[in-house]
Coordinates of C-alpha atoms and ligand atoms in Angstrom, one line a residue:
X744 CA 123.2 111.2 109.8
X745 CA 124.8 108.8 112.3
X746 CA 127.1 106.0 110.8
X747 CA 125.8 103.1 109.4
X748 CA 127.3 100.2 108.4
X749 CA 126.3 99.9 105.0
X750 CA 125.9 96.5 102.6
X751 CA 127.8 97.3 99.4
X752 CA 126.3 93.9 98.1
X753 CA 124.5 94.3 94.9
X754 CA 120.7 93.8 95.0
X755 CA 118.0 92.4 93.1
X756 CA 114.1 92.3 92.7
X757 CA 111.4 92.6 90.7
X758 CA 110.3 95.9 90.8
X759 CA 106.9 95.6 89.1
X760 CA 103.3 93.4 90.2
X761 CA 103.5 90.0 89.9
X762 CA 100.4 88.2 89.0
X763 CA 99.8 85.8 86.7
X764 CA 98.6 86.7 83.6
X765 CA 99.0 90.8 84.3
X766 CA 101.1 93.5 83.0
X767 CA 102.8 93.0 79.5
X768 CA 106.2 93.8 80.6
X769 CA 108.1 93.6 84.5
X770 CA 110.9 94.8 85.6
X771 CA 113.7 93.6 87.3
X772 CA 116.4 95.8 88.8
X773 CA 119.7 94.8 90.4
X774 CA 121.6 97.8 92.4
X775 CA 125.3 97.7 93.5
X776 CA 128.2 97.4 91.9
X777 CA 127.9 94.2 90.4
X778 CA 124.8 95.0 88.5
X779 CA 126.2 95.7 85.3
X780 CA 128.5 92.5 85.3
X781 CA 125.8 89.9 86.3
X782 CA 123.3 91.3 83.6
X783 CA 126.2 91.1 81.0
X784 CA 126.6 87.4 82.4
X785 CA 123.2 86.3 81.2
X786 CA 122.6 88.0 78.1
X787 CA 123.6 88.4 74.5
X788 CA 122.9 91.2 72.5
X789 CA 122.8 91.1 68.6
X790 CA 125.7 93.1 66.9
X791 CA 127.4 95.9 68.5
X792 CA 126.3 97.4 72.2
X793 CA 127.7 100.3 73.7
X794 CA 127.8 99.9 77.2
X795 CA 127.3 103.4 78.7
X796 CA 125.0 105.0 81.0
X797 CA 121.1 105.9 80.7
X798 CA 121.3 104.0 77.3
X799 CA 118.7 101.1 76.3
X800 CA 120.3 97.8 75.0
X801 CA 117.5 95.0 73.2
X802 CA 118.3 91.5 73.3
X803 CA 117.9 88.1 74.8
X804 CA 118.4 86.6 78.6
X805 CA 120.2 83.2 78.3
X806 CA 119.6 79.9 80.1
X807 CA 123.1 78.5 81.8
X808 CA 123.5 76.3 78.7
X809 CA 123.6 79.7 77.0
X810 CA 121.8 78.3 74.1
X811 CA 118.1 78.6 75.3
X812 CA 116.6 82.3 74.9
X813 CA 114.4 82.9 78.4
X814 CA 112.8 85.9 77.6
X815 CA 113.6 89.0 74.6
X816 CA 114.5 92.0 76.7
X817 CA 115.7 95.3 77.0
X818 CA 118.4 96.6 79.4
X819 CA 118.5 100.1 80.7
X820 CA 122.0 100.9 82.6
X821 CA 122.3 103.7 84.5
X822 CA 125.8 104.4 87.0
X823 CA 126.1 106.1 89.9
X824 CA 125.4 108.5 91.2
X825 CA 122.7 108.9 88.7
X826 CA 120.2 106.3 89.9
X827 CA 117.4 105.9 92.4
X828 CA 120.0 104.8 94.6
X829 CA 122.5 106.2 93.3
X830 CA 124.6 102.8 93.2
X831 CA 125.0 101.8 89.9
X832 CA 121.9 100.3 88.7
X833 CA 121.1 97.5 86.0
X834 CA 117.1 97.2 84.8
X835 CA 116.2 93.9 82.6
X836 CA 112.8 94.9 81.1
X837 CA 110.8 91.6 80.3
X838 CA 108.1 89.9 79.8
X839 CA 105.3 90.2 82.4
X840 CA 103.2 87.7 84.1
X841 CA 104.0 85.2 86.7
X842 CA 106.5 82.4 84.3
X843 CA 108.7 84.7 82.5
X844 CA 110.1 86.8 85.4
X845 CA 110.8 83.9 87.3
X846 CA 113.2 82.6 84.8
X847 CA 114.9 85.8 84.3
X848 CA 114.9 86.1 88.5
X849 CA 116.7 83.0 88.4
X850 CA 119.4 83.9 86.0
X851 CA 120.4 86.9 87.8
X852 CA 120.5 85.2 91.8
X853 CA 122.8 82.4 90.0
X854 CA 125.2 85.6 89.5
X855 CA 127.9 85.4 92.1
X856 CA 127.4 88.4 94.5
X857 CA 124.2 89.2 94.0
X858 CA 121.3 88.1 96.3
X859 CA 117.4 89.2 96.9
X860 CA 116.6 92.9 97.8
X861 CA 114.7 93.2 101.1
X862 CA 111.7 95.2 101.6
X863 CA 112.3 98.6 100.9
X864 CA 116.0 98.1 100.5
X865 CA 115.9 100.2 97.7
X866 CA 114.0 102.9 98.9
X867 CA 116.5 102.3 101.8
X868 CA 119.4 102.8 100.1
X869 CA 118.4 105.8 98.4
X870 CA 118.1 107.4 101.3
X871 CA 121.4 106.1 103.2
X872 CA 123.1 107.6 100.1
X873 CA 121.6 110.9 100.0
X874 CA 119.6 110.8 97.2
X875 CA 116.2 111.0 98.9
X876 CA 115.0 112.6 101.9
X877 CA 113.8 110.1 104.3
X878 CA 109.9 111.9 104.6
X879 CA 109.6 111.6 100.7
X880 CA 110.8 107.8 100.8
X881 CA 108.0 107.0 103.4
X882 CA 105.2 109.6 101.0
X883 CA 106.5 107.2 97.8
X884 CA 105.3 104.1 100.0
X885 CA 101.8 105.9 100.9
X886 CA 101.6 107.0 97.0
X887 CA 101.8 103.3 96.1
X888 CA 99.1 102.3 98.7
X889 CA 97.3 105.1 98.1
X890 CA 93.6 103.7 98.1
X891 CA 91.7 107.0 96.9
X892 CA 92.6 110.1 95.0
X893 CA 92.4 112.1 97.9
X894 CA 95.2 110.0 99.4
X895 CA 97.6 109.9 96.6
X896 CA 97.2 114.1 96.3
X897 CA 98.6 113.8 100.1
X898 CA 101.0 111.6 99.5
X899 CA 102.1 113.5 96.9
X900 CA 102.6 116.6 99.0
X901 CA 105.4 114.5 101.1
X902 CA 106.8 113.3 97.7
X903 CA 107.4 116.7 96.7
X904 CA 109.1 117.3 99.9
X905 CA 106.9 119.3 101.8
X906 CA 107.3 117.8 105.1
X907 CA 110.6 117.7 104.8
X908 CA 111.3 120.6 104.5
X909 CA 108.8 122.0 107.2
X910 CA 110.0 120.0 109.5
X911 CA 113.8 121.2 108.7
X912 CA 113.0 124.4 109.0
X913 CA 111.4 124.1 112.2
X914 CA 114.3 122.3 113.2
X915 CA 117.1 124.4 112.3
X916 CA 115.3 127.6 114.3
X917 CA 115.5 125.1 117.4
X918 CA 119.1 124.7 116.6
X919 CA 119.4 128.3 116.5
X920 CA 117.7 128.9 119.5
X921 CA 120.3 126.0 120.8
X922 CA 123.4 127.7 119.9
X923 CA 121.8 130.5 121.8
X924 CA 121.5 129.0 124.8
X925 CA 124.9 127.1 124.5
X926 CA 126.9 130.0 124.0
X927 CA 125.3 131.4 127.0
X928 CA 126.2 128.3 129.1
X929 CA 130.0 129.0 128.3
X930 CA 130.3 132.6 128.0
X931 CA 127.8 134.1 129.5
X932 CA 129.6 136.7 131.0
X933 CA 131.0 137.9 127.8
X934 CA 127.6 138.4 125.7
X935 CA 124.6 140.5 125.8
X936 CA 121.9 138.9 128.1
X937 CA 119.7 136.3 126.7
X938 CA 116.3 137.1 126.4
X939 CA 114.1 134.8 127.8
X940 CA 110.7 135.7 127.1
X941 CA 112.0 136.1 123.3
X942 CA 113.2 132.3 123.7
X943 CA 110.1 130.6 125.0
X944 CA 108.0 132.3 122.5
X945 CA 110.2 131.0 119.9
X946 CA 109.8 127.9 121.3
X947 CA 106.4 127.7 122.0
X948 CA 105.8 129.2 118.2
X949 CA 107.6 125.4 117.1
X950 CA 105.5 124.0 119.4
X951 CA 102.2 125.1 117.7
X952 CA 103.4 124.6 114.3
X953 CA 104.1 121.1 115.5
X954 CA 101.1 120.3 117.1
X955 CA 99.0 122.2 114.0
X956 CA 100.7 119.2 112.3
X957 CA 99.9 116.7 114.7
X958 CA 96.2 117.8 114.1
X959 CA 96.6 117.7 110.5
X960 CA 98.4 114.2 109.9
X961 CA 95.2 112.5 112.3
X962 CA 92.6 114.5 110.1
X963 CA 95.2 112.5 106.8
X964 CA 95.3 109.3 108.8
X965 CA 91.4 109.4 107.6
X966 CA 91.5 110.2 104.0
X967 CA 94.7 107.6 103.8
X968 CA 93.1 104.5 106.2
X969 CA 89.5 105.4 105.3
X970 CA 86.7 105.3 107.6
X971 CA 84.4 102.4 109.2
X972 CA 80.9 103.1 109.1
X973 CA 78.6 100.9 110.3
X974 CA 75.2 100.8 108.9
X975 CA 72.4 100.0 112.1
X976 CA 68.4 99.3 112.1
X977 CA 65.1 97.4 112.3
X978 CA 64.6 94.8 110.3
X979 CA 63.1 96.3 106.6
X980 CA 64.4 100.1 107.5
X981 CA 66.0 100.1 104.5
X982 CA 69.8 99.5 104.5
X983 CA 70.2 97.4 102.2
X984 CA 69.1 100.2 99.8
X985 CA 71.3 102.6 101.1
X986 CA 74.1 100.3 100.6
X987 CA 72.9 99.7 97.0
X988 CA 72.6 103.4 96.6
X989 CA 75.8 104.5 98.2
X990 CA 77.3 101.5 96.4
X991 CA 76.3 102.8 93.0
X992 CA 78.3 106.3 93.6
X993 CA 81.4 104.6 92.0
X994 CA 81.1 101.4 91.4
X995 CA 83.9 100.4 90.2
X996 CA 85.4 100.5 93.3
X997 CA 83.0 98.2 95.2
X998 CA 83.9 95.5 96.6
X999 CA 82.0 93.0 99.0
X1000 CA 83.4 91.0 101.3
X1001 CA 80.4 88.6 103.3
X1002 CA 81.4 86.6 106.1
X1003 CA 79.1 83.8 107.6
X1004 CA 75.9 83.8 106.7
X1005 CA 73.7 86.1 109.2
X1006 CA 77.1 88.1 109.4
X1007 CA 78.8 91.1 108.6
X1008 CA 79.1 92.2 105.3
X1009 CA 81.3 94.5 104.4
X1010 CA 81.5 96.5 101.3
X1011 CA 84.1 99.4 100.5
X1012 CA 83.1 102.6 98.4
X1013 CA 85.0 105.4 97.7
X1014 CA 83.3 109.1 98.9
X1015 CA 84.3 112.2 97.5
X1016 CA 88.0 110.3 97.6
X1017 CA 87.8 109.0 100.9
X1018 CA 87.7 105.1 101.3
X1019 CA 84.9 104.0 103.9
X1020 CA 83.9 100.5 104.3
X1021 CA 80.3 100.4 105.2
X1022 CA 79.9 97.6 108.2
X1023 CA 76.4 96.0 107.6
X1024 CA 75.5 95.0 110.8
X1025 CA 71.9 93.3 110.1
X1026 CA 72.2 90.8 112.8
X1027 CA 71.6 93.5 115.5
X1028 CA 68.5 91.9 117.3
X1029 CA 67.6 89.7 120.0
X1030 CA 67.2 86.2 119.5
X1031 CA 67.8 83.0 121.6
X1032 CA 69.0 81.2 117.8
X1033 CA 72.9 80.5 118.4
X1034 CA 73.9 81.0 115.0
X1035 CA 72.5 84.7 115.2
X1036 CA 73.7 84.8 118.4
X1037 CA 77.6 84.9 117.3
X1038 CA 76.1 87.2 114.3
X1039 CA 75.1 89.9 117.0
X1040 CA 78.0 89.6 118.8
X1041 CA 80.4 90.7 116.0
X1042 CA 77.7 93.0 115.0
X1043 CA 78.3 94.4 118.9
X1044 CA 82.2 93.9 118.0
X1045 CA 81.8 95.9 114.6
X1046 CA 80.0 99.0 116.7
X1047 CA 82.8 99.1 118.9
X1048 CA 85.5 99.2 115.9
X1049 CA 83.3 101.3 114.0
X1050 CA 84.4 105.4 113.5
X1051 CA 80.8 105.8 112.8
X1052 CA 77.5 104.7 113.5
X1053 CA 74.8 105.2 111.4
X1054 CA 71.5 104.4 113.0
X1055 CA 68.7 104.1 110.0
X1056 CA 65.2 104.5 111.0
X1057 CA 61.4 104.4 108.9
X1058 CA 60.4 107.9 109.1
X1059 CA 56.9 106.4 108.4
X1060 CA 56.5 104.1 111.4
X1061 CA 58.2 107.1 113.6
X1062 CA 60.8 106.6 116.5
X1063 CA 60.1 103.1 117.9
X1064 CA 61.0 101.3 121.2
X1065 CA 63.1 99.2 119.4
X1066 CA 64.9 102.3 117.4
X1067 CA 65.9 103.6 121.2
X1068 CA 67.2 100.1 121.7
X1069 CA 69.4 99.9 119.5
X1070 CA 70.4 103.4 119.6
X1071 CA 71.2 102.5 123.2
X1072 CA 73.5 99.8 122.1
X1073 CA 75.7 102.3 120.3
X1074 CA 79.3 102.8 122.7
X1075 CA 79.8 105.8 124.2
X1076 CA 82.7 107.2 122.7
X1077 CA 81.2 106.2 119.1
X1078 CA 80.0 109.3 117.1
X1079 CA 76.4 108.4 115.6
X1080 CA 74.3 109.9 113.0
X1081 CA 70.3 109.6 113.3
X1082 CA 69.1 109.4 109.4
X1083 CA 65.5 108.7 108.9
X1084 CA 64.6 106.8 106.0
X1085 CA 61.3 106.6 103.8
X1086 CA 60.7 110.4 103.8
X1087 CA 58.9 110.3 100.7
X1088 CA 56.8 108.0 102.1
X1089 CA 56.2 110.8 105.4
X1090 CA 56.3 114.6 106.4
X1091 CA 56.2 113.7 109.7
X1092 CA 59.2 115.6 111.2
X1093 CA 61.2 113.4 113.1
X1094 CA 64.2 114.2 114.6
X1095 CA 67.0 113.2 112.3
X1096 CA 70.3 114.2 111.8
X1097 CA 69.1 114.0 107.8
X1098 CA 65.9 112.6 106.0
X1099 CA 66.4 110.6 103.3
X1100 CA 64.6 108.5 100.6
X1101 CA 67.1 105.7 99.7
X1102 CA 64.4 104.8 97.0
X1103 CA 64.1 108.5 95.4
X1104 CA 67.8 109.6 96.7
X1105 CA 66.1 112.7 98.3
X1106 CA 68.6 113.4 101.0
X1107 CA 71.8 111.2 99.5
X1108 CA 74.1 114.5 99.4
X1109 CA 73.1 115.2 103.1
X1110 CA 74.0 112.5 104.1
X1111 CA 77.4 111.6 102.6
X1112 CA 78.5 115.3 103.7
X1113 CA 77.5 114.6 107.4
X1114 CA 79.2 111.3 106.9
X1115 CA 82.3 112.9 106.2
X1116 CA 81.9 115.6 108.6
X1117 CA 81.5 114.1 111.7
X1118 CA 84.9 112.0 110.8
X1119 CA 86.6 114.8 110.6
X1120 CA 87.3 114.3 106.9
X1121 CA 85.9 117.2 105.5
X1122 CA 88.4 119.5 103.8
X1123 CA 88.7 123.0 103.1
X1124 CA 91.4 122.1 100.4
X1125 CA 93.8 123.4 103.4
X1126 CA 95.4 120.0 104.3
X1127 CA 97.9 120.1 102.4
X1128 CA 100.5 117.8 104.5
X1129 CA 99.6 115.6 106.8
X1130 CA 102.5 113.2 108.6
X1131 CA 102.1 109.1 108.7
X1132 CA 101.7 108.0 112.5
X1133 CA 105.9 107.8 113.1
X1134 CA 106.5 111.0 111.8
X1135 CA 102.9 112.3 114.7
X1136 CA 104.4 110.4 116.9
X1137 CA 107.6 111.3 116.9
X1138 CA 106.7 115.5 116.4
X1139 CA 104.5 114.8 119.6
X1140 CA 107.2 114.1 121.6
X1141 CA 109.2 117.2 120.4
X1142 CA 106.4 119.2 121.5
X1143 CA 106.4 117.8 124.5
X1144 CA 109.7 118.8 125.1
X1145 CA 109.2 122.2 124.0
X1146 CA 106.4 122.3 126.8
X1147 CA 109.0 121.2 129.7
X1148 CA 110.8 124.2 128.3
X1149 CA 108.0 126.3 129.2
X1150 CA 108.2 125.1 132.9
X1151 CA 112.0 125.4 133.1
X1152 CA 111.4 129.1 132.5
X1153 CA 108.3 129.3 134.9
X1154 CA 111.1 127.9 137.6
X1155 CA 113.5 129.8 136.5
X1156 CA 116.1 127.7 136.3
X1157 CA 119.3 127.9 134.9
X1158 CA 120.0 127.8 130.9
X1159 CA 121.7 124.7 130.9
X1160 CA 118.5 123.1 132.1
X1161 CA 116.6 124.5 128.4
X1162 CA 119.4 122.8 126.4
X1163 CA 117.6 119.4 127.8
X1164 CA 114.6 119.4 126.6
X1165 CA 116.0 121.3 123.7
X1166 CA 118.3 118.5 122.1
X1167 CA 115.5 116.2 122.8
X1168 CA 112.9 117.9 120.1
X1169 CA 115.8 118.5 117.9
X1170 CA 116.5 114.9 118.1
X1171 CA 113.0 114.0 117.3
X1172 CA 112.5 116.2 114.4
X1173 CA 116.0 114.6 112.9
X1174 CA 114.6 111.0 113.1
X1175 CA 111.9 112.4 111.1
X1176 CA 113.9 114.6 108.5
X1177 CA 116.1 111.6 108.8
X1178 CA 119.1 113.5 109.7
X1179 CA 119.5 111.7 113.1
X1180 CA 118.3 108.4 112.4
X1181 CA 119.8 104.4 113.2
X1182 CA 120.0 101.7 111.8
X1183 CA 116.8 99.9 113.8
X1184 CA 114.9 103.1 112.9
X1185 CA 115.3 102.8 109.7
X1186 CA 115.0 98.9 109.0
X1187 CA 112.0 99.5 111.1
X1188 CA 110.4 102.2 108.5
X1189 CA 112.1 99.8 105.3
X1190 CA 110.8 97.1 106.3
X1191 CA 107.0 98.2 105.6
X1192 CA 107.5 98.8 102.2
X1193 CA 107.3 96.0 99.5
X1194 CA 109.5 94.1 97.7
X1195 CA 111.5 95.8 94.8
X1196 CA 110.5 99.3 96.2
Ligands
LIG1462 P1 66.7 96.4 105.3 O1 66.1 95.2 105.9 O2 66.9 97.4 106.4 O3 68.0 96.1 104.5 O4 65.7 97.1 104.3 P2 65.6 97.1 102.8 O5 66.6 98.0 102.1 O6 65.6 95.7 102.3 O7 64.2 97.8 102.5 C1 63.0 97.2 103.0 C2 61.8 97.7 102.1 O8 61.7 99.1 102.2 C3 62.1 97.4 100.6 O9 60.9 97.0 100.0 C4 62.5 98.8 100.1 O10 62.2 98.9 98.7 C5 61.8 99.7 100.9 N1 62.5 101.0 101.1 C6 63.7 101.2 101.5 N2 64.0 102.5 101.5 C7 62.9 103.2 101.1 C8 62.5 104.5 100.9 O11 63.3 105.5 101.2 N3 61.3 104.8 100.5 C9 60.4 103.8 100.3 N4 59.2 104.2 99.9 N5 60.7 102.5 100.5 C10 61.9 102.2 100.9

């Protein structure tokens, strides 16, 4: 890693939610090497304490008059290098809620040298000191956002270091090839001749594996962001009770979130794991009334930001003129599914993407599985890493590299040309690994994470 001026200040935050009322206990950790002093500073401990490492103290956190008892608590110390950060580190465990923390918050930023962690600063340290690979810092932040269980088993995957060390390895063989080359450039009357063909499929092999995981991470991007479907059709079709119906799936997780009156609402569920917030879009519909004018126009915006359309139609009153109407209003480049409701109420064979009774639930599993399908979010339990948009973007332009390679050989041109494009991927795949990284890079990635993290 490149040099980086680093803050030896100590830090401090509350590592734990903050909300009034929640959690019983919070947690407030100070990193650096005045931890330990400014948490002596502010409390007293009954009897004897033995001040060593990865060792619980109890006791009290005292207001400046040191008389006044803010909050009963327990200390864990634990010194470097054997901490997240592997500064030494100084956790207060207290009270929870909203009041108590504060107080104790206080106390420690009254502490000469210590001030307020940053976002991530942490999590940033941790890495700057070589205790954490950079990938798995970023796959802690998605594990904590993690909306759905499908999301937190990916984010695990990076947290256990599975990108990293993919994209190391694919890395180092580049370096290899590199050295290759390099040698070449000096000596290259002195060694065996380079093969070229061998080269460029070497290359080209990184290149695939690269963009494999390009392909990957956008299929993740879905299970991790979650999908909008919008919910389209006449008047009485029936979407309302397929929004019940989905709704009911697991509830727990429902949430609904109406905006002005004749406008969208939107409600989030959870799929087989993957978050998708249903856009009901019942203003669709032509009308001269103003109000339900501005109603259809973010019903027209919510199509247009939708991953999904799904056009509902009465299987017992057929296809209608007014069905191809709004079918037509549907953007191009938006994926739709055709799902005709009522079908216990008809045999007529329409043609549907899926028939479905949201009264009977005839046709429910259909649907969610084409749901998922067509966004790409079906799984055959083989996505097992899947990079955040930085890490895609930045493995893109590797492979891009790699591909100018390719036309450096086609021209034949000399070897010195390879090593350009060469350094370039290698570059890439180190801001990812974090092995090449700077400072804007990484406050950049920090800065995205919470508070205390
Ligand atoms: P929306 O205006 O599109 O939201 O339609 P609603 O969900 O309010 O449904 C309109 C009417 O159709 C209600 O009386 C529903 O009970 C009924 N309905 C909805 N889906 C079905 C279905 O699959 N079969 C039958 N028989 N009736 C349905």
């Amino acid at each position: 890693m490149q040099e980086i001026n680093r803050e030896r200040r100590t830090i401090a935050a509350v590592a734990t939610a903050v909300a009034p009322g929640q959690g019983g206990i919070a947690v407030i950790r100070l990193s650096g090497p005045d931890s330990q002093r400014a948490v002596r500073a502010i409390t007293s401990f009954p009897g004897e304490q033995v001040w060593e490492s990865h060792r619980v103290l109890y006791g009290h956190v005292m207001a400046a008059d040191g008389l006044e008892r803010l909050d009963e608590v327990l200390v864990l110390l634990m010194q470097a290098p054997r901490s997240y950060t592997a500064e030494d580190v100084t956790e207060i465990h207290c009270h929870g809620g909203v009041m108590a923390v504060q107080r104790v918050m206080a106390r420690v930023l009254e502490q000469p040298g210590i001030r307020r962690a940053l976002p991530g600063e942490f999590s940033q340290r941790a890495v700057l000191n070589g205790r954490l690979d950079l990938t798995r810092a970023e796959a802690i932040g998605d594990l904590v956002s993690a909306r759905s269980q499908r999301a937190a088993q990916l984010a695990m995957a990076g947290v256990d270091g599975g990108i990293q060390r993919r994209i190391k390895a694919l890395r180092e063989c580049l370096l290899d090839q590199l050295s290759e080359l390099e040698a070449r450039v000096d000596f290259e009357d002195d060694l065996p001749a380079l093969d070229g063909q061998a080269l460029l499929r070497a290359l080209q092999s990184v290149r695939d594996e690269l963009l494999q995981l390009v392909a990957d991470g956008e299929r993740g991007a879905v299970l991790r962001q979650g999908l909008r479907v919008a919910l389209v059709g006449r008047p009485n079709v029936g979407k309302s009770s397929l929004l019940n119906r989905l709704s009911r799936r697991e509830r727990a997780i429902v949430t609904d979130r109406p905006g002005t009156t004749r406008d969208l609402l939107e409600s989030e569920i959870v799929l087989e794991g993957v978050p998708i917030t249903l856009l009901d879009t019942a203003g669709i519909r032509s009308t001269d009334d103003a109000v339900e004018q501005l109603g259809i126009a973010r019903s027209h915006d919510a199509l247009a930001s939708a991953d999904l359309v799904v056009l509902l139609f009465d299987l017992s009153e057929g296809w209608t003129a007014e069905d191809q109407a709004l079918r037509e209003r549907i953007p191009a480049d938006v994926p739709y599914l055709l799902v005709g409701n009522k079908a216990d109420l008809s045999d007529a064979v329409a043609p549907a993407d899926v028939h479905l009774s949201a009264v009977t639930g005839a046709g429910e599993e259909q649907l969610v599985e084409a749901l998922l399908e067509r966004c790409g979010a079906v799984t055959d339990g083989s996505l097992l890493l899947s990079l955040n948009q930085r890490q895609a973007d930045l493995a893109r332009v590797a492979a891009a590299a790699l591909d100018r390679s390719e036309q450096v050989a086609a021209d034949g041109l000399p070897w010195d040309f390879w090593t350009i494009d060469l350094r370039e991927a290698i570059h890439s795949l180190g801001e990812i690994t974090g092995e090449e990284l700077t400072e804007s890079v990484l406050d950049r990635i920090f800065s995205r994470f919470c508070i205390g993290k």
